[in-house]
Amino acid sequence: MPQSYVVKNMITSEIAVAYVQCKLKAYLLLYSDKKGISHEYISILEGESQKNREKYLSRIIMKIPEAKPYSPVRMKKGIPVLLEADLTFGELEAYADVLTKAEEISSQRIHNYAPTIVVGTHKINKEQKFQLAFIGYVLSKLQKEKPLSGTIVGCVSKTYTIKLETLYKEVDTESIPIYKWP
């Protein structure tokens, strides 16, 4: 009997990161409706990320009262700080905890944003950098210009500025077969 697959239309940052870790894992996330049981360590990291995210977003709201929840309209208006951004372009979907309006780099684009994600670790790993680059890639499709850098906020609110230019080569959807799977 042929096995049926549930096709998810959206390539999320979770699926893109899974592809870097294990092609089979990405394939199963994309085409299977079965959910496995998360390892206890992964659950702990997700909990730490959530706590860290809540603290960081609270501080942002207190420090920058003009910060607003993300919406495409607010992005076009050029609100300096946008929170909890669900970015969607075609079949790509990504989430950034914060989008910060970058300094004007070109006269052609008035509003250019850089992504920030909050994680639950003290050290930054390659998967987190890849996730940030994927978010930057999706964001570039919306604002027509790639962010040059992004920020990862680790535990104890330590911030890491990550240059994204070299990471975009790994994210390019044309070079990753996951985007062409049946």
Short mmCIF file of C-alpha atoms in Angstrom, two decimals:
data_model
loop_
_atom_site.label_atom_id
_atom_site.label_comp_id
_atom_site.label_asym_id
_atom_site.label_seq_id
_atom_site.Cartn_x
_atom_site.Cartn_y
_atom_site.Cartn_z
CA MET A 1 0.00 0.00 0.00
CA PRO A 2 1.51 3.41 -0.92
CA GLN A 3 2.37 5.67 1.94
CA SER A 4 0.69 9.08 1.87
CA TYR A 5 2.47 12.24 2.85
CA VAL A 6 1.09 15.49 4.12
CA VAL A 7 2.66 18.24 2.09
CA LYS A 8 3.35 21.40 4.01
CA ASN A 9 3.44 24.34 1.67
CA MET A 10 5.76 26.47 3.76
CA ILE A 11 9.51 26.13 4.15
CA THR A 12 10.09 27.41 7.68
CA SER A 13 13.36 28.23 9.41
CA GLU A 14 12.83 25.04 11.46
CA ILE A 15 12.84 22.97 8.26
CA ALA A 16 15.79 24.87 6.80
CA VAL A 17 17.86 24.34 9.98
CA ALA A 18 16.82 20.68 10.05
CA TYR A 19 18.15 20.36 6.50
CA VAL A 20 21.59 21.55 7.67
CA GLN A 21 21.50 19.00 10.48
CA CYS A 22 20.00 16.03 8.61
CA LYS A 23 18.36 15.90 5.20
CA LEU A 24 16.02 13.10 6.30
CA LYS A 25 14.86 15.12 9.30
CA ALA A 26 14.00 18.04 7.03
CA TYR A 27 12.20 15.78 4.60
CA LEU A 28 10.11 14.24 7.38
CA LEU A 29 9.26 17.65 8.83
CA LEU A 30 8.17 18.83 5.41
CA TYR A 31 6.18 15.82 4.26
CA SER A 32 5.02 13.95 7.35
CA ASP A 33 2.25 14.75 9.77
CA LYS A 34 3.81 12.56 12.46
CA LYS A 35 5.40 14.37 15.37
CA GLY A 36 8.16 12.67 17.31
CA ILE A 37 8.87 13.13 20.97
CA SER A 38 11.39 15.89 21.62
CA HIS A 39 14.50 14.94 23.54
CA GLU A 40 14.54 16.34 27.08
CA TYR A 41 17.56 18.52 26.24
CA ILE A 42 15.69 20.13 23.32
CA SER A 43 12.71 20.80 25.60
CA ILE A 44 15.01 22.46 28.15
CA LEU A 45 16.58 24.65 25.44
CA GLU A 46 13.15 25.68 24.15
CA GLY A 47 12.09 26.60 27.69
CA GLU A 48 15.23 28.66 28.23
CA SER A 49 14.69 30.37 24.87
CA GLN A 50 11.13 31.27 25.83
CA LYS A 51 12.17 32.72 29.21
CA ASN A 52 15.03 34.65 27.62
CA ARG A 53 12.72 35.92 24.84
CA GLU A 54 10.11 37.19 27.34
CA LYS A 55 12.76 39.06 29.35
CA TYR A 56 14.37 40.55 26.25
CA LEU A 57 11.09 41.70 24.68
CA SER A 58 9.99 43.24 28.01
CA ARG A 59 13.23 45.23 28.16
CA ILE A 60 12.81 46.37 24.55
CA ILE A 61 9.26 47.58 25.24
CA MET A 62 10.42 49.50 28.34
CA LYS A 63 13.47 51.01 26.59
CA ILE A 64 11.79 51.80 23.27
CA PRO A 65 8.14 52.74 23.81
CA GLU A 66 7.60 53.26 20.07
CA ALA A 67 8.30 49.55 19.43
CA LYS A 68 5.23 47.91 17.91
CA PRO A 69 4.15 44.37 17.01
CA TYR A 70 5.10 43.47 13.44
CA SER A 71 2.76 44.01 10.53
CA PRO A 72 3.60 44.57 6.84
CA VAL A 73 1.94 48.00 7.06
CA ARG A 74 4.11 49.05 10.01
CA MET A 75 7.17 47.78 8.16
CA LYS A 76 6.32 49.95 5.15
CA LYS A 77 5.79 52.93 7.46
CA GLY A 78 9.30 52.46 8.82
CA ILE A 79 8.52 51.94 12.51
CA PRO A 80 12.02 51.76 14.10
CA VAL A 81 11.49 48.51 16.06
CA LEU A 82 9.02 45.75 15.19
CA LEU A 83 8.38 42.85 17.56
CA GLU A 84 7.48 39.20 16.96
CA ALA A 85 7.64 39.28 13.17
CA ASP A 86 6.06 36.40 11.27
CA LEU A 87 7.57 36.87 7.82
CA THR A 88 6.04 35.17 4.80
CA PHE A 89 7.11 35.34 1.18
CA GLY A 90 5.75 32.79 -1.27
CA GLU A 91 6.49 29.37 0.20
CA LEU A 92 9.01 30.72 2.71
CA GLU A 93 8.16 31.49 6.32
CA ALA A 94 10.37 32.76 9.13
CA TYR A 95 10.02 34.29 12.57
CA ALA A 96 12.17 37.07 14.02
CA ASP A 97 11.80 38.17 17.61
CA VAL A 98 12.74 41.74 16.67
CA LEU A 99 13.24 43.66 13.45
CA THR A 100 15.32 46.79 13.85
CA LYS A 101 15.36 49.52 11.25
CA ALA A 102 18.91 49.73 9.92
CA GLU A 103 20.71 52.89 8.97
CA GLU A 104 19.88 54.00 5.46
CA ILE A 105 22.40 52.26 3.22
CA SER A 106 21.03 53.08 -0.19
CA SER A 107 18.89 55.90 -1.42
CA GLN A 108 16.64 53.40 -3.22
CA ARG A 109 15.30 51.71 -0.08
CA ILE A 110 14.02 53.89 2.73
CA HIS A 111 13.15 51.16 5.24
CA ASN A 112 15.67 48.36 5.63
CA TYR A 113 15.45 46.08 8.66
CA ALA A 114 17.85 43.70 10.39
CA PRO A 115 16.59 40.57 12.21
CA THR A 116 17.17 39.59 15.84
CA ILE A 117 16.49 36.19 17.38
CA VAL A 118 16.64 35.24 21.04
CA VAL A 119 18.04 31.83 22.00
CA GLY A 120 18.38 29.87 25.22
CA THR A 121 22.11 29.14 25.06
CA HIS A 122 25.24 30.94 26.24
CA LYS A 123 27.23 30.08 23.12
CA ILE A 124 26.02 30.61 19.57
CA ASN A 125 26.13 27.62 17.26
CA LYS A 126 26.14 27.25 13.47
CA GLU A 127 22.46 26.24 13.36
CA GLN A 128 21.47 29.47 15.11
CA LYS A 129 23.57 31.48 12.65
CA PHE A 130 21.96 29.60 9.77
CA GLN A 131 18.50 30.28 11.23
CA LEU A 132 19.32 34.00 11.41
CA ALA A 133 20.57 33.95 7.81
CA PHE A 134 17.38 32.18 6.68
CA ILE A 135 15.31 34.88 8.41
CA GLY A 136 17.48 37.52 6.70
CA TYR A 137 16.92 35.79 3.36
CA VAL A 138 13.12 35.80 3.78
CA LEU A 139 13.28 39.40 4.99
CA SER A 140 15.31 40.35 1.91
CA LYS A 141 12.50 39.06 -0.29
CA LEU A 142 10.09 41.44 1.47
CA GLN A 143 12.31 44.52 1.58
CA LYS A 144 14.22 43.86 -1.68
CA GLU A 145 17.57 44.24 0.07
CA LYS A 146 19.53 41.72 2.13
CA PRO A 147 20.35 42.70 5.69
CA LEU A 148 24.12 42.88 6.07
CA SER A 149 24.00 41.60 9.63
CA GLY A 150 21.64 40.33 12.28
CA THR A 151 21.71 39.83 16.02
CA ILE A 152 21.46 36.76 18.20
CA VAL A 153 20.66 37.36 21.87
CA GLY A 154 21.94 34.61 24.13
CA CYS A 155 21.37 33.93 27.80
CA VAL A 156 22.08 36.80 30.17
CA SER A 157 21.15 39.11 27.26
CA LYS A 158 24.58 38.82 25.67
CA THR A 159 24.25 40.01 22.09
CA TYR A 160 26.18 38.73 19.10
CA THR A 161 26.21 40.61 15.82
CA ILE A 162 26.45 38.14 12.96
CA LYS A 163 27.53 39.17 9.47
CA LEU A 164 25.10 37.46 7.13
CA GLU A 165 26.67 37.99 3.71
CA THR A 166 28.74 34.78 3.72
CA LEU A 167 25.88 32.76 5.24
CA TYR A 168 23.46 33.65 2.44
CA LYS A 169 25.29 31.25 0.10
CA GLU A 170 24.20 28.33 2.31
CA VAL A 171 20.61 29.61 2.48
CA ASP A 172 20.08 30.29 -1.21
CA THR A 173 16.97 28.30 -2.10
CA GLU A 174 18.28 27.48 -5.57
CA SER A 175 21.18 25.46 -4.12
CA ILE A 176 19.24 23.51 -1.47
CA PRO A 177 17.44 20.46 -2.89
CA ILE A 178 14.80 20.59 -0.13
CA TYR A 179 13.01 23.27 -2.11
CA LYS A 180 12.75 20.93 -5.09
CA TRP A 181 11.59 17.77 -3.29
CA PRO A 182 8.40 16.27 -4.73
#
